Tab-separated table of C-alpha atoms in Angstrom:
chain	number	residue	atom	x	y	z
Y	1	UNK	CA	15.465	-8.221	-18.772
Y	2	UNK	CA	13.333	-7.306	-21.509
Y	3	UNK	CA	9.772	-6.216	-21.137
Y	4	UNK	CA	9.357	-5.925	-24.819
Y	5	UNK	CA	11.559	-5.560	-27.556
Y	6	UNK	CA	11.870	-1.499	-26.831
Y	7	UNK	CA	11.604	-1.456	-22.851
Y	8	UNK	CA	14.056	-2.665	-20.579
Y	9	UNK	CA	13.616	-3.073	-17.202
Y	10	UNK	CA	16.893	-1.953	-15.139
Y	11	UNK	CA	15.909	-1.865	-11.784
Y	12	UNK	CA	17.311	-3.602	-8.319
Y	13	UNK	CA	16.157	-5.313	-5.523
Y	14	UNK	CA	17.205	-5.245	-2.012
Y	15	UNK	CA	16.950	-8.925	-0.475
Y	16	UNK	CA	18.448	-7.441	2.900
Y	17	UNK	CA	16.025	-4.327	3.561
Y	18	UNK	CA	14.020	-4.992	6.954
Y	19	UNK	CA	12.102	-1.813	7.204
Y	20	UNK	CA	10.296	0.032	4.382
Y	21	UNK	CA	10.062	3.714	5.542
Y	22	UNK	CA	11.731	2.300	8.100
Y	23	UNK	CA	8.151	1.216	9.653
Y	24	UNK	CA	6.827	-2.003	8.096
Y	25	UNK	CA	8.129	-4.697	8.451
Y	26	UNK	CA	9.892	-7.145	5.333
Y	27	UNK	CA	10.343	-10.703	4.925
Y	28	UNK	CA	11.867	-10.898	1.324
Y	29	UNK	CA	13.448	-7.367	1.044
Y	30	UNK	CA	12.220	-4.817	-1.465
Y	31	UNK	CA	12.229	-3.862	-5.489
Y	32	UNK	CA	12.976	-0.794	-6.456
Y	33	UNK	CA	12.234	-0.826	-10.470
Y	34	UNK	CA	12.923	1.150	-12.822
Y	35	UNK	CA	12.647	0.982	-16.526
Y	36	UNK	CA	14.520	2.061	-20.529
Y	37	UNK	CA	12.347	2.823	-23.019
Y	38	UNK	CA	14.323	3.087	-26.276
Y	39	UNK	CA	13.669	4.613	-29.343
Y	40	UNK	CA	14.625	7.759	-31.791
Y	41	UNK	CA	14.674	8.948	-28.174
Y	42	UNK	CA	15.601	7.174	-24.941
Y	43	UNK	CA	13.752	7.844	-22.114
Y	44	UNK	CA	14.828	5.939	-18.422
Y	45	UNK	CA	11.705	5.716	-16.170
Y	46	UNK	CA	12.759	6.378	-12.880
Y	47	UNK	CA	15.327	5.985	-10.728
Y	48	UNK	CA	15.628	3.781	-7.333
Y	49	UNK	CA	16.907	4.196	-3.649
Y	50	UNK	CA	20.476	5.868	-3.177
Y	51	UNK	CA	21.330	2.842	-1.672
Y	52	UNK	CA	21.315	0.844	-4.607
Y	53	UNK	CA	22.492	3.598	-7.231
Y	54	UNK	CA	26.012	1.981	-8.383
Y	55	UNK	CA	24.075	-1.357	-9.231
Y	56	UNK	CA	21.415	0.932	-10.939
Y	57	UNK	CA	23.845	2.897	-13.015
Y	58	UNK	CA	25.945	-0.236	-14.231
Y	59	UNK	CA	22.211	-1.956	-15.368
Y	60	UNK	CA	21.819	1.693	-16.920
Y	61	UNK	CA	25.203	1.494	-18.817
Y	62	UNK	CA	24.340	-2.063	-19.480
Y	63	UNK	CA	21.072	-1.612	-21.275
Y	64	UNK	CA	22.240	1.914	-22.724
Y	65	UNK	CA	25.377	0.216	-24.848
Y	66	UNK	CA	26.881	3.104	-25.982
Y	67	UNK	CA	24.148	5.477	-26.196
Y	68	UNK	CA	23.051	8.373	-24.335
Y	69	UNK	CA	19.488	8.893	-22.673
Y	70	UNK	CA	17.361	11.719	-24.145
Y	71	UNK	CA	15.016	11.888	-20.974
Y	72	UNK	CA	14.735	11.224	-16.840
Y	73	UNK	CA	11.264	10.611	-16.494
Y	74	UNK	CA	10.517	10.980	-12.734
Y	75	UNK	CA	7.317	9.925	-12.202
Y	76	UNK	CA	7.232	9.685	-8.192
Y	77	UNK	CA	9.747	11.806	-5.890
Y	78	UNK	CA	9.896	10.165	-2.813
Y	79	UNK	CA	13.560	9.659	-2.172
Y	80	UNK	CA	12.902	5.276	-2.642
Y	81	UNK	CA	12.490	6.563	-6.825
Y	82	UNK	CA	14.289	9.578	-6.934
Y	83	UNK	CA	17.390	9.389	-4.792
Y	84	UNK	CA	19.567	8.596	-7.418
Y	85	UNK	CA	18.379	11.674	-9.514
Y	86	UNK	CA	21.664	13.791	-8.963
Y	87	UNK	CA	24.090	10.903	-9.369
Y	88	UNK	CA	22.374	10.043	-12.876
Y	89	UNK	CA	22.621	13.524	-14.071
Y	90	UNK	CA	26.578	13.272	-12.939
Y	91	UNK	CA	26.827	10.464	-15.487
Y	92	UNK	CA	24.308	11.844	-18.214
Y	93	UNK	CA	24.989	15.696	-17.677
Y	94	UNK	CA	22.597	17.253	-20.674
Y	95	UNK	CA	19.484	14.824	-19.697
Y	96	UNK	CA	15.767	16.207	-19.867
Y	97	UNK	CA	13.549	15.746	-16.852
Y	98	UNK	CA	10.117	15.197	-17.274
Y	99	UNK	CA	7.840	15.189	-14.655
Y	100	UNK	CA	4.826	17.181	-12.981
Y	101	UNK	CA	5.456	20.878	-11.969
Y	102	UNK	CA	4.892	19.776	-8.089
Y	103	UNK	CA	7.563	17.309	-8.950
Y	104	UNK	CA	9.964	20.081	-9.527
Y	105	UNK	CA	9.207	21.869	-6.928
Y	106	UNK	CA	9.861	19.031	-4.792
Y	107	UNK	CA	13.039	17.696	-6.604
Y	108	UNK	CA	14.123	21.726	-5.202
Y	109	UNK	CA	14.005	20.611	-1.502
Y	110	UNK	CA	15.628	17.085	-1.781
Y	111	UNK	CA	18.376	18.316	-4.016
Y	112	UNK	CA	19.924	21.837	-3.791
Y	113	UNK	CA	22.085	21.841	-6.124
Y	114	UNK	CA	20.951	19.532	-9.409
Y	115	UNK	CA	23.091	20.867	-12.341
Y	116	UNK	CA	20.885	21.248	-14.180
Y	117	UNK	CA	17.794	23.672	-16.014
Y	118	UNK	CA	16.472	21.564	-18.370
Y	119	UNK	CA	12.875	20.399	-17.820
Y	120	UNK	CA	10.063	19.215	-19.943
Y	121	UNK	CA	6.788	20.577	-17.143
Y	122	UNK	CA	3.940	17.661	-18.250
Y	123	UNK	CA	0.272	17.880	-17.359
Y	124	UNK	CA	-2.481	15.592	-17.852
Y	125	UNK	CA	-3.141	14.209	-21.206
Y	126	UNK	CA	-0.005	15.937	-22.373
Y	127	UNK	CA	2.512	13.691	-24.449
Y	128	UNK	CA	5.834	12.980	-25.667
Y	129	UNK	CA	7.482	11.520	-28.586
Y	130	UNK	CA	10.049	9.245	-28.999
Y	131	UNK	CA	9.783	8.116	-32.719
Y	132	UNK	CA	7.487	5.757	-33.492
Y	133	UNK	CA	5.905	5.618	-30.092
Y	134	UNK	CA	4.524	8.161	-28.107
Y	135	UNK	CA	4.185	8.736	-24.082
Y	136	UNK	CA	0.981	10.198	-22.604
Y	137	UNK	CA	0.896	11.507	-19.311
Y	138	UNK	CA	-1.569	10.905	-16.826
Y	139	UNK	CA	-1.724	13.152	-13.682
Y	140	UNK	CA	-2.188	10.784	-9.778
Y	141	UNK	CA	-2.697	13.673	-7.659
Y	142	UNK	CA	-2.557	11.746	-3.876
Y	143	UNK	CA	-1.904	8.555	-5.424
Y	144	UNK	CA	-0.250	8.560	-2.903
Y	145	UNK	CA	1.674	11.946	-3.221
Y	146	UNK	CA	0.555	15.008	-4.698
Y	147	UNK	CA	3.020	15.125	-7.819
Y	148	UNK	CA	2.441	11.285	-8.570
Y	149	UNK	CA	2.115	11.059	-12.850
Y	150	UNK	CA	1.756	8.105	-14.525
Y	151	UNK	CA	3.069	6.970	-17.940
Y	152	UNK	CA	0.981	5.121	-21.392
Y	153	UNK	CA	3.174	3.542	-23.975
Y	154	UNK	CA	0.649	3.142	-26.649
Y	155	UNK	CA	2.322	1.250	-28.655
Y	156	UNK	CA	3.629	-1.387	-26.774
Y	157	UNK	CA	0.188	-1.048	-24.606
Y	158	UNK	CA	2.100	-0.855	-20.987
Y	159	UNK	CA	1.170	1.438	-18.274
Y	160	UNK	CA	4.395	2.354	-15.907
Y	161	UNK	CA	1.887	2.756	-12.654
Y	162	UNK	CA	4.297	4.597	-9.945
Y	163	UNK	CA	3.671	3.444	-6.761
Y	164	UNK	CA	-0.085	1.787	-7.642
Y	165	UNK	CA	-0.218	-1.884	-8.339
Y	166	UNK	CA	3.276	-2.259	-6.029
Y	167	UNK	CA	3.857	-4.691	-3.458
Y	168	UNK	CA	6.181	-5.753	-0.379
Y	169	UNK	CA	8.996	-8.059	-1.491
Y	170	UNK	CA	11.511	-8.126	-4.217
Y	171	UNK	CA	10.508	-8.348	-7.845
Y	172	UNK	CA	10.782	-12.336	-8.202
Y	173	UNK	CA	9.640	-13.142	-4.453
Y	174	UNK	CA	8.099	-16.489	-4.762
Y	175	UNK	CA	4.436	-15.971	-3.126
Y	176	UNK	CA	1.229	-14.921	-3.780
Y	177	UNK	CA	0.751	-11.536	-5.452
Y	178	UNK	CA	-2.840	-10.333	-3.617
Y	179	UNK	CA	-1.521	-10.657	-0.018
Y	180	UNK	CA	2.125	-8.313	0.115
Y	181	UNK	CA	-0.065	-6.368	-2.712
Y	182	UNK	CA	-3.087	-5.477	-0.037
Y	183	UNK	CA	-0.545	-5.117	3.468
Y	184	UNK	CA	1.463	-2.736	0.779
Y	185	UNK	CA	-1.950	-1.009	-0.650
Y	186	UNK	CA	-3.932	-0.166	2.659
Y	187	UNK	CA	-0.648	0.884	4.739
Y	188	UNK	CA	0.659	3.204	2.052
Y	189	UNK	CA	-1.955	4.365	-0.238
Y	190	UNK	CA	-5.419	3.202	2.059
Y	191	UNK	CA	-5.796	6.985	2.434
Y	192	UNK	CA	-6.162	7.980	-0.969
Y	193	UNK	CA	-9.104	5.578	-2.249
Y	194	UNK	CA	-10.856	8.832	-4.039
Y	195	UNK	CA	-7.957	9.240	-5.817
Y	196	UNK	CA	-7.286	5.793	-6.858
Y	197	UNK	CA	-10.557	5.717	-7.992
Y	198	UNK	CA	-9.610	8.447	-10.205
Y	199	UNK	CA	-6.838	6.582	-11.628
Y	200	UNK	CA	-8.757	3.416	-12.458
Y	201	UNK	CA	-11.385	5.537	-14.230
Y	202	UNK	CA	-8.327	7.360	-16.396
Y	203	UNK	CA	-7.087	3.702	-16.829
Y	204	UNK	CA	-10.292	2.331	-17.962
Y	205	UNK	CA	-9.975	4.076	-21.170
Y	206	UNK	CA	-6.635	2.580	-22.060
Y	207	UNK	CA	-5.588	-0.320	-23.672
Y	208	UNK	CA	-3.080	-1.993	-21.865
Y	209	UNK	CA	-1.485	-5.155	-21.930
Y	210	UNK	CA	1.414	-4.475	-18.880
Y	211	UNK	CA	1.016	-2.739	-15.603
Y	212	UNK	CA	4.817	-1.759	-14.748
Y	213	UNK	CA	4.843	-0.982	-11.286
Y	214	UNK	CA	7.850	0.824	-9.257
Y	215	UNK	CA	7.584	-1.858	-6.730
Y	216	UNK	CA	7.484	-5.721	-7.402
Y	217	UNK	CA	6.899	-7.565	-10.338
Y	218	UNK	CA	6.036	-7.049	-13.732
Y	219	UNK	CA	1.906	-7.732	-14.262
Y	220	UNK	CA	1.195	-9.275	-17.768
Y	221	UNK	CA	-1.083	-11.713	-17.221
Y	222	UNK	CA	-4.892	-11.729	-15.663
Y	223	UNK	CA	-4.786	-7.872	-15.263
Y	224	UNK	CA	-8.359	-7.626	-14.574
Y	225	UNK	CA	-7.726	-9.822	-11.167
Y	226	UNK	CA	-5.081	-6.800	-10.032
Y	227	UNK	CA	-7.298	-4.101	-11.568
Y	228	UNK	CA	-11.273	-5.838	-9.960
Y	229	UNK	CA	-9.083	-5.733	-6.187
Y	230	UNK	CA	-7.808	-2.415	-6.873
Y	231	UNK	CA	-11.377	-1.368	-7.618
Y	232	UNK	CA	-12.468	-2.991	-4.159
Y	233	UNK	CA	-9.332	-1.761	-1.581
Y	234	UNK	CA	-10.224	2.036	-3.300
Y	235	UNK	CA	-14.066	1.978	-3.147
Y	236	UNK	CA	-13.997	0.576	1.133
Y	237	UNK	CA	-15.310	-2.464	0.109
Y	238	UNK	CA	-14.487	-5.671	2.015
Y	239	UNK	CA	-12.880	-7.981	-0.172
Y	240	UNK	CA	-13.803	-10.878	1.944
Y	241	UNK	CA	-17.113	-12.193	4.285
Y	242	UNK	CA	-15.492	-12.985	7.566
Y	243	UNK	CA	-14.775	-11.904	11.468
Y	244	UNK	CA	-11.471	-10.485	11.891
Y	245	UNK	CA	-11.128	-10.328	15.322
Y	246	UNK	CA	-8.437	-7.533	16.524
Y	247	UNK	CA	-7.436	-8.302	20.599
Y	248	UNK	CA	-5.381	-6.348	22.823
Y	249	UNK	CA	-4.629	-8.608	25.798
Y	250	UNK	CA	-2.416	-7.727	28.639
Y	251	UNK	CA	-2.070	-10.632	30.873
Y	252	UNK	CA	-3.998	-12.897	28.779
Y	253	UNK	CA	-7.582	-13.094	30.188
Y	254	UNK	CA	-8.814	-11.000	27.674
Y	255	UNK	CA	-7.100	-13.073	24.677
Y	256	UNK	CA	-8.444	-16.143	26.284
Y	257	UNK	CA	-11.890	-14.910	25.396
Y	258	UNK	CA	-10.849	-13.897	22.002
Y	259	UNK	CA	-10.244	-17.455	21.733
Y	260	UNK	CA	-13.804	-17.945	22.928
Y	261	UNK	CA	-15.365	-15.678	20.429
Y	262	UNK	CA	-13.705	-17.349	18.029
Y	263	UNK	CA	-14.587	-20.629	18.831
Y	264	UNK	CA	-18.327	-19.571	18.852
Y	265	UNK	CA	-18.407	-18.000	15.488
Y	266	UNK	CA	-16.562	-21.143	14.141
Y	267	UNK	CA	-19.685	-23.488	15.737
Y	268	UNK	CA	-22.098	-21.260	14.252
Y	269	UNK	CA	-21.104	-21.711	10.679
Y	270	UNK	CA	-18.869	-18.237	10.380
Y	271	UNK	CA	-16.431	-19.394	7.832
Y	272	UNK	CA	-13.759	-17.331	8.099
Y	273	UNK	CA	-12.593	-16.105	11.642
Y	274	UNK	CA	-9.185	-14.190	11.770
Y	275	UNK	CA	-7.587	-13.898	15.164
Y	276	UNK	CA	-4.705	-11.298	15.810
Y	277	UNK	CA	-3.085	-10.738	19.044
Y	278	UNK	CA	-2.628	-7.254	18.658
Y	279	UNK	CA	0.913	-6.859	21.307
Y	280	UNK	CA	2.774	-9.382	19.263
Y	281	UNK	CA	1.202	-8.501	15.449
Y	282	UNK	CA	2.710	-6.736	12.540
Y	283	UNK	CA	0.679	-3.387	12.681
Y	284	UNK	CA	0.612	-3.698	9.020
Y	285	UNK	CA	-0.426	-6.672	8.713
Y	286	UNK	CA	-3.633	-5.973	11.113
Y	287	UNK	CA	-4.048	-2.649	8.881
Y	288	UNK	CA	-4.771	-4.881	5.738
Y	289	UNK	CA	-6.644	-7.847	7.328
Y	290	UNK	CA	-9.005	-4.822	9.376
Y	291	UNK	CA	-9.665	-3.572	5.996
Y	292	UNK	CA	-9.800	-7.064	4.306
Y	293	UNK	CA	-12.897	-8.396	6.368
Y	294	UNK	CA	-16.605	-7.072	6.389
Y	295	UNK	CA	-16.613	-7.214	10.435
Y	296	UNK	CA	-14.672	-6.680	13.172
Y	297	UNK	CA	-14.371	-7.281	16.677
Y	298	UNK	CA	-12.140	-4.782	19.013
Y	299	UNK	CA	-11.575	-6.579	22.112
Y	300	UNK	CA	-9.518	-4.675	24.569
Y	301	UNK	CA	-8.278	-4.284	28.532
Y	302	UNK	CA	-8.772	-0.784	30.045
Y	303	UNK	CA	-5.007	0.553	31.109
Y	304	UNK	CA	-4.281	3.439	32.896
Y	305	UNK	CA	-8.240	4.598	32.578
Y	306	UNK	CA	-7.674	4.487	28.721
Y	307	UNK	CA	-7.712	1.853	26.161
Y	308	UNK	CA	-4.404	-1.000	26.293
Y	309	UNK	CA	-1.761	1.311	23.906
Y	310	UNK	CA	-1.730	-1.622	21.392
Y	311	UNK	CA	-5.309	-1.048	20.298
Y	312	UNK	CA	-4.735	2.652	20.802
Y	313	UNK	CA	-2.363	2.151	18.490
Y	314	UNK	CA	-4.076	-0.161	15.642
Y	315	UNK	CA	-7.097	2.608	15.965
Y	316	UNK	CA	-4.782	5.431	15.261
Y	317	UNK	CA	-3.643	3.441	11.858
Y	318	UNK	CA	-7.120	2.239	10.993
Y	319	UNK	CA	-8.438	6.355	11.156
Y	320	UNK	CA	-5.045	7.445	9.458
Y	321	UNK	CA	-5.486	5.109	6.574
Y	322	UNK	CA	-9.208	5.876	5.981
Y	323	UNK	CA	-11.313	3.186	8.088
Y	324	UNK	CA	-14.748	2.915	6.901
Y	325	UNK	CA	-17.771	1.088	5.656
Y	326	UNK	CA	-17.704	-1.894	8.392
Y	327	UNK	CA	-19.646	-3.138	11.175
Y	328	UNK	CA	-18.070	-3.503	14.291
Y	329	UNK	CA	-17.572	-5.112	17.915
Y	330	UNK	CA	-16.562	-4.596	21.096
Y	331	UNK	CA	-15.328	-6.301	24.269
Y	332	UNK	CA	-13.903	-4.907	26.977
Y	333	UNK	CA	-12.347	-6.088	29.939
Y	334	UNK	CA	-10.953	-4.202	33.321
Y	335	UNK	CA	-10.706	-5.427	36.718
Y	336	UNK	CA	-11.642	-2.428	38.712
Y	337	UNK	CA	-12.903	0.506	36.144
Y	338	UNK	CA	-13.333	-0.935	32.624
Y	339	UNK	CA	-13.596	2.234	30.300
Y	340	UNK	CA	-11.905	0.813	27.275
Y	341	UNK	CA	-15.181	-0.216	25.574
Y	342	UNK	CA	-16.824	3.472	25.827
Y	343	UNK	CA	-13.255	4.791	24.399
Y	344	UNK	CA	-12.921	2.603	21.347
Y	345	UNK	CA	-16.521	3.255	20.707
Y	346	UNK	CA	-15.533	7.158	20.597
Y	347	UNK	CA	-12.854	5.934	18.212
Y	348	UNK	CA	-15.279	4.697	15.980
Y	349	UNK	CA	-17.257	7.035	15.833
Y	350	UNK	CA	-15.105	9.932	14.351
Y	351	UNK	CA	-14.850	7.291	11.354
Y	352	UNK	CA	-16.769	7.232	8.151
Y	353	UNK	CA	-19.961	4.913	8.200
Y	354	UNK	CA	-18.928	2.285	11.200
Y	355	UNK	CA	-21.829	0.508	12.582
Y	356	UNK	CA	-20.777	-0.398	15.906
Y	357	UNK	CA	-23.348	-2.936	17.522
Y	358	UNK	CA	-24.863	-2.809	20.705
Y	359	UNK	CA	-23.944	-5.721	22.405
Y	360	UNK	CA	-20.779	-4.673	23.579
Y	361	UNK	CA	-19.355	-7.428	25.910
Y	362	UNK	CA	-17.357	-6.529	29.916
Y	363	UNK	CA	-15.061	-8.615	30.858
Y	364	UNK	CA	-14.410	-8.128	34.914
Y	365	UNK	CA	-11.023	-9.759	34.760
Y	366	UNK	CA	-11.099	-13.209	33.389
Y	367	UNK	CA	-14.065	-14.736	31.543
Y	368	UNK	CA	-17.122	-15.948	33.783
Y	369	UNK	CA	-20.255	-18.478	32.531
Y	370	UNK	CA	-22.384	-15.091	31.784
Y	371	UNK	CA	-19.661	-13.474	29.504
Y	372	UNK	CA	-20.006	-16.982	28.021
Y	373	UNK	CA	-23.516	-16.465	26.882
Y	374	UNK	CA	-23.020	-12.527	26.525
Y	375	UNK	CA	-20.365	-13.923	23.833
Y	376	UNK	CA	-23.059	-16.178	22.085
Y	377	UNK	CA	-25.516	-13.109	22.033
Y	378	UNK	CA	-22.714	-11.020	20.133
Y	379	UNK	CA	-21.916	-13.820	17.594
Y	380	UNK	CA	-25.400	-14.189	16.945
Y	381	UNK	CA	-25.292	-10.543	15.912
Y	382	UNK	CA	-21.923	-10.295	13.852
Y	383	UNK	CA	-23.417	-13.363	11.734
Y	384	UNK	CA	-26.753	-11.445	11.523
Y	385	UNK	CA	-24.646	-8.176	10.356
């Protein structure tokens, strides 16, 4: 497929991939793309998953005709971009690498033996020539590992982004780009929003026309949509007003009240109420709608004298993936010693700039006519949040 009349994009998908880092979860497989830029020079961007290197190599071939690549430009090591490195350089023996120094370093521990010494070492700003266009360099520290560059084609105005601006899915999924693009964001750079930051601002200064991606499709149209939600995910900021309402329920009384809650919001004119029943829930997909939402409510049942393991859980994601900037909620419910409500709030608290309100909600095994009213009280102060 042709990008534009010099860049050809000669990546793969995999339609039958379940797991991505063998931990979330995939309904319509993954993309792994890669890309030719051809001119006096050719330079391939990237490679893709071992998995898929003989499909890689014979697009590679394909595209190349009979011509030989000058460059390898590896702009992301993690093994889903660079584990077809040494089988490439089996076929195109004599091929420059170009990438960060880190990258090198890196490329050292994956492969021991690469055949071969020739690198081209690029830091930020620095460029490259390939005739009449020219490639500049622009250093992602974190973004979301530390030897992350990312590539300007001035002259055909397209930005090869690494990992930012990917998504879940393969390249020509038929859905909605914002929702795979924000599970995919907060669950594998959410950490890094400083850094992203840093990107945008490096970005901002470019002219670009296409955001090329090493996950999912091709952006060309409307880039200011992908760039204005980029802005938001990286700054903390919720993207949307609403109640997402996280519940860990173990026999179901808790759940039921979640139900409640929800109910209650809905009646007083909260317009978007998210429900998620935390045991059965993609952990990603809570990740991304606990970060999509201004509010939340935790409600959980004490186990064991600790908090239910599935909202242990979601709270250990939320912290690893940078948490912060919300208001929340909490209910708690335990038939003999509820603690769960006093543990979350600990949770919270070792986040960046939670507000957790006071009108935390205990639930002495199933819902009476005062938790009722107790639940009015708190929706009264989410709306007022």
């Amino acid at each position: 497929m042709n990008i534009t009349d010099a860049i050809t994009y000669i990546g793969v998908d995999d339609p039958n991939l379940e797991l991505f880092e063998n931990q979330y979860m995939l309904e319509r497989g993954m993309a792994y793309n890669s890309y030719l830029v051809s001119d006096d020079k050719i330079a391939v961007m990237d490679t893709v998953d071992f998995s898929k290197k003989d499909e890689w190599l014979g697009n590679l071939e394909t595209a190349l005709g009979n011509k030989k690549p000058d460059y390898l430009v590896v702009q992301h090591m993690e093994p889903d971009h660079s584990g077809s490195i040494e089988e490439f350089l089996k076929k195109y023996p004599g091929t420059t690498i170009v990438c960060s120094d880190k990258a090198k370093t890196f490329m050292g521990q994956f492969f021991k033996s690469l055949h071969t010494d020739e690198f081209h070492i690029v830091k930020n700003c620095d460029t490259l020539s390939l005739g009449s266009r020219e490639l500049t360099f622009i250093t992602a520290p974190m973004v979301h590992w530390p030897e992350v560059i990312l590539t300007y084609d001035s002259k055909d105005k397209v930005l090869f982004s690494a990992d930012a601006f990917g998504k879940f899915g393969i390249r020509e999924a038929d859905e909605e780009w914002d929702c795979e693009a924000r599970r995919y964001y907060f669950n594998i750079c959410g950490k890094y929003g400083a850094q992203v930051q840093n990107v945008l601002k490096a970005a901002a200064k470019l002219d670009i026309e296409i955001i090329a991606p090493l996950h999912g499709p091709i952006l060309t149209q409307n880039l200011n949509h992908y760039i204005d939600l980029y802005d938001t995910w990286s700054s903390y900021k919720a993207e949307d007003k609403g109640v997402y309402i996280a519940c860990a329920s173990i026999h179901g009384h808790t759940y039921e009240a979640a139900l409640k809650l929800k109910e209650i919001l809905e009646s007083k004119g909260e317009k978007i109420v998210e429900l998620a029943n935390l045991g059965s829930e993609d952990i990603a997909e809570a990740v991304e709608d606990g970060f999509r939402y201004d509010r939340i409510v935790l409600m959980c049942c004490t186990y064991d004298g600790g908090i239910f393991l599935p909202m242990a859980d979601y709270l250990t994601h939320l912290g690893a993936k940078g948490f912060q900037n919300r208001t929340a909620a909490i209910v708690e419910n335990g038939t003999w010693a509820p603690t769960a409500g006093r543990q979350i709030r600990e949770r919270l608290e070792g986040m960046k700039n939670i507000t957790v309100l006071d009108q935390m909600v205990t639930i002495r095994s199933a819902m009476t006519d005062a938790n009722i009213k107790e639940l009015e009280e708190l929706a009264d102060a989410l709306i007022k949040a």
